[in-house]
CSV table of N, CA and C and ligand atoms in Angstrom, one decimal:
chain,number,residue,atom,x,y,z
J,12,UNK,N,0.8,-1.2,0.0
J,12,UNK,CA,0.0,0.0,0.0
J,12,UNK,C,0.9,1.3,0.0
J,13,UNK,N,0.5,2.3,-0.7
J,13,UNK,CA,1.2,3.5,-0.7
J,13,UNK,C,1.2,4.2,0.6
J,14,UNK,N,2.4,4.7,1.0
J,14,UNK,CA,2.5,5.3,2.4
J,14,UNK,C,1.8,6.6,2.5
J,15,UNK,N,1.6,7.3,1.4
J,15,UNK,CA,1.0,8.6,1.4
J,15,UNK,C,-0.6,8.6,1.2
J,16,UNK,N,-1.1,7.4,1.3
J,16,UNK,CA,-2.6,7.1,1.2
J,16,UNK,C,-3.2,7.3,-0.2
J,17,UNK,N,-2.2,7.7,-1.2
J,17,UNK,CA,-2.8,7.8,-2.6
J,17,UNK,C,-2.9,6.3,-3.1
J,18,UNK,N,-3.8,6.2,-4.0
J,18,UNK,CA,-4.1,4.8,-4.5
J,18,UNK,C,-3.4,4.7,-5.9
J,19,UNK,N,-2.7,3.6,-6.0
J,19,UNK,CA,-2.0,3.4,-7.3
J,19,UNK,C,-2.9,2.6,-8.2
J,20,UNK,N,-3.5,3.3,-9.1
J,20,UNK,CA,-4.4,2.5,-10.1
J,20,UNK,C,-3.9,2.6,-11.5
J,21,UNK,N,-2.6,2.8,-11.6
J,21,UNK,CA,-2.0,2.9,-12.9
J,21,UNK,C,-2.6,4.0,-13.7
J,22,UNK,N,-2.7,3.8,-15.1
J,22,UNK,CA,-3.2,4.9,-15.9
J,22,UNK,C,-4.7,4.6,-16.3
J,23,UNK,N,-5.5,4.3,-15.3
J,23,UNK,CA,-6.8,4.0,-15.7
J,23,UNK,C,-7.5,5.2,-16.2
J,24,UNK,N,-8.1,5.1,-17.3
J,24,UNK,CA,-8.9,6.2,-17.8
J,24,UNK,C,-9.7,5.5,-18.9
J,25,UNK,N,-10.9,5.8,-18.9
J,25,UNK,CA,-11.8,5.2,-19.9
J,25,UNK,C,-12.1,6.3,-20.9
J,26,UNK,N,-11.7,6.2,-22.1
J,26,UNK,CA,-11.8,7.2,-23.2
J,26,UNK,C,-13.3,7.1,-23.8
J,27,UNK,N,-13.8,8.3,-24.0
J,27,UNK,CA,-15.1,8.3,-24.8
J,27,UNK,C,-14.8,7.9,-26.2
J,28,UNK,N,-15.7,7.2,-26.8
J,28,UNK,CA,-15.6,6.9,-28.2
J,28,UNK,C,-16.9,7.2,-28.9
J,29,UNK,N,-16.9,7.7,-30.1
J,29,UNK,CA,-18.1,8.1,-30.8
J,29,UNK,C,-18.9,6.8,-31.2
J,30,UNK,N,-18.3,5.7,-31.0
J,30,UNK,CA,-19.1,4.4,-31.2
J,30,UNK,C,-20.2,4.3,-30.2
J,31,UNK,N,-20.1,5.0,-29.1
J,31,UNK,CA,-21.1,5.0,-28.0
J,31,UNK,C,-22.3,5.9,-28.3
J,32,UNK,N,-22.1,6.8,-29.3
J,32,UNK,CA,-23.2,7.7,-29.6
J,32,UNK,C,-24.5,7.0,-30.0
J,33,UNK,N,-25.6,7.5,-29.4
J,33,UNK,CA,-26.9,6.9,-29.7
J,33,UNK,C,-27.7,8.0,-30.6
J,34,UNK,N,-27.1,9.2,-30.7
J,34,UNK,CA,-27.7,10.2,-31.5
J,34,UNK,C,-29.1,10.6,-30.9
J,35,UNK,N,-29.0,10.7,-29.6
J,35,UNK,CA,-30.1,11.2,-28.8
J,35,UNK,C,-29.5,12.2,-27.8
J,36,UNK,N,-29.9,13.5,-27.9
J,36,UNK,CA,-29.2,14.5,-27.2
J,36,UNK,C,-29.1,14.3,-25.7
J,37,UNK,N,-30.2,14.0,-25.1
J,37,UNK,CA,-30.1,13.9,-23.5
J,37,UNK,C,-29.3,12.7,-23.2
J,38,UNK,N,-29.6,11.6,-23.9
J,38,UNK,CA,-28.8,10.4,-23.5
J,38,UNK,C,-27.3,10.5,-23.8
J,39,UNK,N,-26.9,11.0,-24.9
J,39,UNK,CA,-25.5,11.1,-25.2
J,39,UNK,C,-24.9,12.1,-24.2
J,40,UNK,N,-25.6,13.2,-23.8
J,40,UNK,CA,-25.0,14.1,-22.9
J,40,UNK,C,-24.9,13.5,-21.5
J,41,UNK,N,-25.8,12.7,-21.1
J,41,UNK,CA,-25.7,12.0,-19.8
J,41,UNK,C,-24.5,11.0,-19.9
J,42,UNK,N,-24.4,10.3,-21.0
J,42,UNK,CA,-23.3,9.3,-21.0
J,42,UNK,C,-21.9,9.9,-21.0
J,43,UNK,N,-21.8,11.0,-21.7
J,43,UNK,CA,-20.5,11.7,-21.7
J,43,UNK,C,-20.2,12.2,-20.2
J,44,UNK,N,-21.3,12.7,-19.6
J,44,UNK,CA,-21.1,13.2,-18.2
J,44,UNK,C,-20.6,12.1,-17.3
J,45,UNK,N,-21.2,10.9,-17.5
J,45,UNK,CA,-20.8,9.7,-16.7
J,45,UNK,C,-19.3,9.4,-17.0
J,46,UNK,N,-18.8,9.6,-18.2
J,46,UNK,CA,-17.4,9.4,-18.4
J,46,UNK,C,-16.6,10.4,-17.6
J,47,UNK,N,-17.0,11.7,-17.6
J,47,UNK,CA,-16.3,12.7,-16.9
J,47,UNK,C,-16.2,12.3,-15.4
J,48,UNK,N,-17.4,11.9,-14.8
J,48,UNK,CA,-17.5,11.6,-13.5
J,48,UNK,C,-16.6,10.4,-13.1
J,49,UNK,N,-16.6,9.5,-14.0
J,49,UNK,CA,-15.9,8.2,-13.8
J,49,UNK,C,-14.3,8.5,-13.8
J,50,UNK,N,-13.9,9.3,-14.7
J,50,UNK,CA,-12.5,9.7,-14.8
J,50,UNK,C,-12.1,10.5,-13.6
J,51,UNK,N,-13.1,11.2,-13.0
J,51,UNK,CA,-12.7,12.0,-11.8
J,51,UNK,C,-12.4,11.1,-10.7
J,52,UNK,N,-12.9,9.9,-10.7
J,52,UNK,CA,-12.6,8.9,-9.6
J,52,UNK,C,-11.1,8.6,-9.7
J,53,UNK,N,-10.6,8.4,-10.9
J,53,UNK,CA,-9.2,8.1,-11.1
J,53,UNK,C,-8.3,9.2,-10.7
J,54,UNK,N,-8.8,10.4,-11.0
J,54,UNK,CA,-7.9,11.6,-10.5
J,54,UNK,C,-7.9,11.7,-9.1
J,55,UNK,N,-9.1,11.4,-8.5
J,55,UNK,CA,-9.2,11.5,-7.0
J,55,UNK,C,-8.3,10.5,-6.3
J,56,UNK,N,-8.1,9.3,-7.0
J,56,UNK,CA,-7.3,8.3,-6.4
J,56,UNK,C,-5.8,8.8,-6.2
J,57,UNK,N,-5.5,9.8,-7.0
J,57,UNK,CA,-4.1,10.3,-6.8
J,57,UNK,C,-4.0,11.2,-5.5
J,58,UNK,N,-5.2,11.6,-5.0
J,58,UNK,CA,-5.2,12.6,-3.9
J,58,UNK,C,-5.4,11.8,-2.5
J,59,UNK,N,-6.5,10.9,-2.5
J,59,UNK,CA,-6.7,10.2,-1.2
J,59,UNK,C,-8.0,9.5,-1.2
J,60,UNK,N,-8.2,8.6,-0.2
J,60,UNK,CA,-9.3,7.8,-0.1
J,60,UNK,C,-10.6,8.6,0.1
J,61,UNK,N,-10.6,9.6,0.8
J,61,UNK,CA,-11.8,10.4,1.0
J,61,UNK,C,-12.4,11.0,-0.3
J,62,UNK,N,-11.4,11.4,-1.1
J,62,UNK,CA,-11.8,12.0,-2.4
J,62,UNK,C,-12.4,10.9,-3.4
J,63,UNK,N,-11.8,9.8,-3.3
J,63,UNK,CA,-12.3,8.6,-4.1
J,63,UNK,C,-13.8,8.3,-3.7
J,64,UNK,N,-14.0,8.3,-2.4
J,64,UNK,CA,-15.4,8.0,-1.9
J,64,UNK,C,-16.3,9.0,-2.3
J,65,UNK,N,-16.0,10.3,-2.3
J,65,UNK,CA,-16.9,11.4,-2.8
J,65,UNK,C,-17.1,11.3,-4.3
J,66,UNK,N,-16.1,11.0,-5.1
J,66,UNK,CA,-16.2,10.9,-6.5
J,66,UNK,C,-17.1,9.8,-6.9
J,67,UNK,N,-16.9,8.6,-6.2
J,67,UNK,CA,-17.8,7.4,-6.5
J,67,UNK,C,-19.3,7.8,-6.1
J,68,UNK,N,-19.5,8.5,-5.0
J,68,UNK,CA,-20.8,8.9,-4.7
J,68,UNK,C,-21.5,9.8,-5.7
J,69,UNK,N,-20.6,10.8,-6.2
J,69,UNK,CA,-21.1,11.7,-7.3
J,69,UNK,C,-21.6,10.9,-8.5
J,70,UNK,N,-20.7,10.0,-8.9
J,70,UNK,CA,-21.1,9.1,-10.1
J,70,UNK,C,-22.3,8.3,-9.8
J,71,UNK,N,-22.4,7.8,-8.6
J,71,UNK,CA,-23.5,6.9,-8.3
J,71,UNK,C,-24.9,7.8,-8.4
J,72,UNK,N,-24.9,8.9,-7.8
J,72,UNK,CA,-26.0,9.8,-7.8
J,72,UNK,C,-26.5,10.1,-9.2
J,73,UNK,N,-25.5,10.6,-10.0
J,73,UNK,CA,-25.8,11.0,-11.4
J,73,UNK,C,-26.3,9.8,-12.2
J,74,UNK,N,-25.8,8.6,-11.9
J,74,UNK,CA,-26.2,7.5,-12.7
J,74,UNK,C,-27.5,7.1,-12.3
J,75,UNK,N,-27.9,7.1,-11.1
J,75,UNK,CA,-29.3,6.8,-10.6
J,75,UNK,C,-30.3,7.7,-11.4
J,76,UNK,N,-29.9,9.1,-11.4
J,76,UNK,CA,-30.8,10.0,-12.1
J,76,UNK,C,-30.9,9.7,-13.6
J,77,UNK,N,-29.8,9.3,-14.2
J,77,UNK,CA,-29.8,9.0,-15.6
J,77,UNK,C,-30.7,7.8,-15.8
J,78,UNK,N,-30.5,6.8,-15.0
J,78,UNK,CA,-31.3,5.5,-15.2
J,78,UNK,C,-32.8,5.8,-15.1
J,79,UNK,N,-33.2,6.7,-14.1
J,79,UNK,CA,-34.6,7.1,-14.0
J,79,UNK,C,-35.1,7.8,-15.2
J,80,UNK,N,-34.3,8.7,-15.7
J,80,UNK,CA,-34.7,9.5,-16.9
J,80,UNK,C,-34.9,8.5,-18.1
J,81,UNK,N,-34.0,7.5,-18.2
J,81,UNK,CA,-34.1,6.5,-19.3
J,81,UNK,C,-35.3,5.7,-19.2
J,82,UNK,N,-35.5,5.3,-17.9
J,82,UNK,CA,-36.7,4.4,-17.7
J,82,UNK,C,-38.0,5.1,-17.9
J,83,UNK,N,-38.1,6.4,-17.6
J,83,UNK,CA,-39.3,7.2,-17.9
J,83,UNK,C,-39.5,7.2,-19.4
J,84,UNK,N,-38.4,7.5,-20.2
J,84,UNK,CA,-38.4,7.5,-21.6
J,84,UNK,C,-38.9,6.2,-22.2
J,85,UNK,N,-38.5,5.1,-21.6
J,85,UNK,CA,-39.0,3.8,-22.1
J,85,UNK,C,-40.4,3.6,-21.9
J,86,UNK,N,-40.9,4.0,-20.7
J,86,UNK,CA,-42.3,4.0,-20.4
J,86,UNK,C,-43.2,4.8,-21.4
J,87,UNK,N,-42.7,6.0,-21.6
J,87,UNK,CA,-43.4,6.9,-22.5
J,87,UNK,C,-43.6,6.3,-23.9
J,88,UNK,N,-42.4,5.6,-24.3
J,88,UNK,CA,-42.4,5.2,-25.7
J,88,UNK,C,-43.1,3.8,-25.8
J,89,UNK,N,-43.5,3.2,-24.7
J,89,UNK,CA,-44.0,1.9,-24.7
J,89,UNK,C,-43.1,0.9,-25.2
J,90,UNK,N,-41.8,1.0,-24.8
J,90,UNK,CA,-40.7,0.2,-25.3
J,90,UNK,C,-40.9,-1.2,-24.8
J,91,UNK,N,-41.0,-2.3,-25.6
J,91,UNK,CA,-41.4,-3.6,-25.1
J,91,UNK,C,-40.4,-4.3,-24.3
J,92,UNK,N,-39.1,-3.9,-24.4
J,92,UNK,CA,-38.0,-4.6,-23.6
J,92,UNK,C,-37.6,-3.8,-22.3
J,93,UNK,N,-38.5,-2.9,-21.9
J,93,UNK,CA,-38.1,-1.9,-20.9
J,93,UNK,C,-37.9,-2.7,-19.5
J,94,UNK,N,-38.6,-3.8,-19.3
J,94,UNK,CA,-38.4,-4.4,-17.9
J,94,UNK,C,-37.0,-5.0,-17.9
J,95,UNK,N,-36.5,-5.7,-18.9
J,95,UNK,CA,-35.2,-6.3,-18.9
J,95,UNK,C,-34.2,-5.2,-18.8
J,96,UNK,N,-34.4,-4.1,-19.5
J,96,UNK,CA,-33.4,-3.0,-19.4
J,96,UNK,C,-33.4,-2.4,-18.0
J,97,UNK,N,-34.6,-2.2,-17.4
J,97,UNK,CA,-34.6,-1.7,-16.1
J,97,UNK,C,-33.9,-2.6,-15.1
J,98,UNK,N,-34.1,-3.9,-15.3
J,98,UNK,CA,-33.5,-4.9,-14.5
J,98,UNK,C,-31.9,-4.8,-14.6
J,99,UNK,N,-31.4,-4.6,-15.8
J,99,UNK,CA,-29.9,-4.4,-15.9
J,99,UNK,C,-29.5,-3.2,-15.1
J,100,UNK,N,-30.2,-2.1,-15.2
J,100,UNK,CA,-29.9,-0.9,-14.4
J,100,UNK,C,-29.8,-1.3,-12.9
J,101,UNK,N,-30.9,-1.9,-12.4
J,101,UNK,CA,-30.9,-2.3,-11.0
J,101,UNK,C,-29.7,-3.2,-10.6
J,102,UNK,N,-29.4,-4.1,-11.5
J,102,UNK,CA,-28.3,-5.0,-11.2
J,102,UNK,C,-27.0,-4.3,-11.1
J,103,UNK,N,-26.8,-3.3,-12.0
J,103,UNK,CA,-25.6,-2.5,-12.0
J,103,UNK,C,-25.5,-1.7,-10.7
J,104,UNK,N,-26.6,-1.0,-10.3
J,104,UNK,CA,-26.6,-0.2,-9.1
J,104,UNK,C,-26.4,-1.2,-7.9
J,105,UNK,N,-26.9,-2.4,-7.8
J,105,UNK,CA,-26.7,-3.3,-6.7
J,105,UNK,C,-25.3,-3.6,-6.6
J,106,UNK,N,-24.6,-3.9,-7.8
J,106,UNK,CA,-23.2,-4.2,-7.7
J,106,UNK,C,-22.3,-3.1,-7.2
J,107,UNK,N,-22.8,-1.9,-7.6
J,107,UNK,CA,-22.0,-0.7,-7.2
J,107,UNK,C,-22.2,-0.4,-5.8
J,108,UNK,N,-23.4,-0.6,-5.2
J,108,UNK,CA,-23.6,-0.5,-3.8
J,108,UNK,C,-22.8,-1.4,-3.0
J,109,UNK,N,-22.6,-2.7,-3.4
J,109,UNK,CA,-21.8,-3.7,-2.8
J,109,UNK,C,-20.3,-3.1,-2.7
J,110,UNK,N,-19.9,-2.7,-3.9
J,110,UNK,CA,-18.5,-2.2,-3.9
J,110,UNK,C,-18.3,-0.9,-3.0
J,111,UNK,N,-19.3,-0.1,-3.0
J,111,UNK,CA,-19.1,1.1,-2.2
J,111,UNK,C,-19.1,0.7,-0.7
J,112,UNK,N,-19.9,-0.3,-0.3
J,112,UNK,CA,-19.8,-0.7,1.1
J,112,UNK,C,-18.4,-1.3,1.4
J,113,UNK,N,-17.8,-2.0,0.5
J,113,UNK,CA,-16.5,-2.6,0.7
J,113,UNK,C,-15.4,-1.4,0.6
J,114,UNK,N,-15.6,-0.5,-0.2
J,114,UNK,CA,-14.7,0.6,-0.3
J,114,UNK,C,-14.7,1.4,1.1
J,115,UNK,N,-15.9,1.6,1.7
J,115,UNK,CA,-15.9,2.2,3.0
J,115,UNK,C,-15.2,1.4,4.1
J,116,UNK,N,-15.3,0.1,4.0
J,116,UNK,CA,-14.8,-0.8,5.0
J,116,UNK,C,-13.3,-1.0,4.8
J,117,UNK,N,-12.9,-1.2,3.6
J,117,UNK,CA,-11.5,-1.6,3.4
J,117,UNK,C,-10.6,-0.6,2.7
J,118,UNK,N,-11.2,0.5,2.1
J,118,UNK,CA,-10.4,1.5,1.4
J,118,UNK,C,-10.4,1.2,-0.1
J,119,UNK,N,-10.1,2.2,-0.9
J,119,UNK,CA,-10.1,2.1,-2.3
J,119,UNK,C,-9.2,1.1,-3.0
J,120,UNK,N,-8.0,0.9,-2.3
J,120,UNK,CA,-7.0,0.1,-3.0
J,120,UNK,C,-7.4,-1.4,-3.0
J,121,UNK,N,-8.4,-1.8,-2.1
J,121,UNK,CA,-8.9,-3.1,-2.1
J,121,UNK,C,-10.0,-3.4,-3.2
J,122,UNK,N,-10.6,-2.4,-3.8
J,122,UNK,CA,-11.7,-2.6,-4.7
J,122,UNK,C,-11.4,-1.9,-6.1
J,123,UNK,N,-10.2,-1.3,-6.2
J,123,UNK,CA,-9.9,-0.5,-7.3
J,123,UNK,C,-10.1,-1.4,-8.7
J,124,UNK,N,-9.5,-2.5,-8.8
J,124,UNK,CA,-9.7,-3.2,-10.1
J,124,UNK,C,-11.1,-3.6,-10.4
J,125,UNK,N,-11.8,-4.0,-9.3
J,125,UNK,CA,-13.2,-4.4,-9.5
J,125,UNK,C,-14.1,-3.2,-9.9
J,126,UNK,N,-13.7,-2.1,-9.3
J,126,UNK,CA,-14.5,-0.8,-9.6
J,126,UNK,C,-14.2,-0.5,-11.1
J,127,UNK,N,-13.0,-0.6,-11.5
J,127,UNK,CA,-12.7,-0.3,-12.9
J,127,UNK,C,-13.5,-1.2,-13.9
J,128,UNK,N,-13.5,-2.5,-13.6
J,128,UNK,CA,-14.2,-3.4,-14.4
J,128,UNK,C,-15.7,-3.1,-14.5
J,129,UNK,N,-16.2,-2.8,-13.3
J,129,UNK,CA,-17.7,-2.5,-13.2
J,129,UNK,C,-18.0,-1.2,-14.0
J,130,UNK,N,-17.2,-0.2,-13.9
J,130,UNK,CA,-17.4,1.1,-14.6
J,130,UNK,C,-17.4,0.9,-16.1
J,131,UNK,N,-16.4,0.0,-16.5
J,131,UNK,CA,-16.3,-0.2,-17.9
J,131,UNK,C,-17.6,-0.8,-18.4
J,132,UNK,N,-18.1,-1.8,-17.7
J,132,UNK,CA,-19.4,-2.4,-18.0
J,132,UNK,C,-20.5,-1.4,-18.1
J,133,UNK,N,-20.6,-0.6,-17.1
J,133,UNK,CA,-21.6,0.5,-17.1
J,133,UNK,C,-21.5,1.3,-18.4
J,134,UNK,N,-20.3,1.8,-18.6
J,134,UNK,CA,-20.2,2.9,-19.6
J,134,UNK,C,-20.0,2.4,-21.0
J,135,UNK,N,-19.7,1.1,-21.2
J,135,UNK,CA,-19.5,0.6,-22.5
J,135,UNK,C,-20.5,-0.5,-22.8
J,136,UNK,N,-20.4,-1.6,-22.1
J,136,UNK,CA,-21.3,-2.7,-22.5
J,136,UNK,C,-22.8,-2.4,-22.4
J,137,UNK,N,-23.2,-1.7,-21.4
J,137,UNK,CA,-24.6,-1.4,-21.2
J,137,UNK,C,-25.1,-0.4,-22.3
J,138,UNK,N,-24.3,0.6,-22.6
J,138,UNK,CA,-24.7,1.5,-23.6
J,138,UNK,C,-24.7,0.8,-25.0
J,139,UNK,N,-23.7,-0.1,-25.3
J,139,UNK,CA,-23.6,-0.7,-26.6
J,139,UNK,C,-24.7,-1.8,-26.8
J,140,UNK,N,-25.3,-2.2,-25.7
J,140,UNK,CA,-26.3,-3.3,-25.9
J,140,UNK,C,-27.7,-2.7,-25.6
J,141,UNK,N,-28.0,-2.6,-24.3
J,141,UNK,CA,-29.4,-2.1,-23.9
J,141,UNK,C,-29.7,-0.8,-24.5
J,142,UNK,N,-28.8,0.2,-24.3
J,142,UNK,CA,-29.2,1.5,-24.7
J,142,UNK,C,-29.3,1.7,-26.2
J,143,UNK,N,-28.4,1.0,-26.9
J,143,UNK,CA,-28.5,1.1,-28.3
J,143,UNK,C,-29.7,0.4,-28.9
J,144,UNK,N,-30.1,-0.7,-28.3
J,144,UNK,CA,-31.4,-1.3,-28.7
J,144,UNK,C,-32.6,-0.4,-28.5
J,145,UNK,N,-32.6,0.3,-27.4
J,145,UNK,CA,-33.7,1.3,-27.2
J,145,UNK,C,-33.7,2.4,-28.2
J,146,UNK,N,-32.4,2.9,-28.5
J,146,UNK,CA,-32.3,4.0,-29.4
J,146,UNK,C,-32.7,3.5,-30.8
J,147,UNK,N,-32.4,2.3,-31.2
J,147,UNK,CA,-32.8,1.7,-32.5
J,147,UNK,C,-34.3,1.6,-32.6
J,148,UNK,N,-34.9,1.2,-31.6
J,148,UNK,CA,-36.4,1.2,-31.5
J,148,UNK,C,-37.0,2.5,-31.7
J,149,UNK,N,-36.5,3.5,-31.1
J,149,UNK,CA,-37.0,4.9,-31.3
J,149,UNK,C,-36.7,5.4,-32.7
J,150,UNK,N,-35.5,5.2,-33.2
J,150,UNK,CA,-35.1,5.7,-34.4
J,150,UNK,C,-36.0,5.1,-35.5
J,151,UNK,N,-36.3,3.8,-35.4
J,151,UNK,CA,-37.1,3.1,-36.4
J,151,UNK,C,-38.5,3.7,-36.5
J,152,UNK,N,-39.0,4.1,-35.3
J,152,UNK,CA,-40.3,4.7,-35.3
J,152,UNK,C,-40.3,6.3,-35.4
J,153,UNK,N,-39.1,6.8,-35.6
J,153,UNK,CA,-39.1,8.3,-35.8
J,153,UNK,C,-39.5,9.0,-34.5
J,154,UNK,N,-39.3,8.2,-33.3
J,154,UNK,CA,-39.7,8.8,-32.0
J,154,UNK,C,-38.5,9.5,-31.4
J,155,UNK,N,-38.7,10.4,-30.4
J,155,UNK,CA,-37.7,11.0,-29.7
J,155,UNK,C,-38.0,10.9,-28.2
J,156,UNK,N,-36.9,10.8,-27.4
J,156,UNK,CA,-37.2,10.9,-25.9
J,156,UNK,C,-37.2,12.3,-25.6
J,157,UNK,N,-38.2,12.8,-25.0
J,157,UNK,CA,-38.3,14.3,-24.7
J,157,UNK,C,-37.5,14.6,-23.5
C,16,FE2,FE1,-29.8,2.0,-20.0
C,17,FE2,FE1,-28.0,5.1,-20.6
């Protein structure tokens, strides 16, 4: 463990890619913001454990709000796969809550790798599968999420 309490996470940074664009203004804006908040966790790791905890809490709060916005959009659109999509949101939040509890108990250095893996799943896998499927449904019908 580092003696100055900083956490050594290497050069973790998850880069935004335009492959993740859904061509929906609110959605894409939220997803980009999630990248910003996630990368802030890595910067906070250079400063100290308290900063990491705060940065994770910020990302978690924003992500919950984003998921609710998306779920309302799916309801309004009558999207048929909305239950499975909502379930994936809830599963991701559950996993994050477990990691946050462990982070509080053991410190960021114990959960760093798992946190990185989980965030990559959030920000890439989920967007490229569930969110893209919802976007495709809307685009096919010429609908927009208000
Ligand atoms: Fe989603
Ligand atoms: Fe999303």
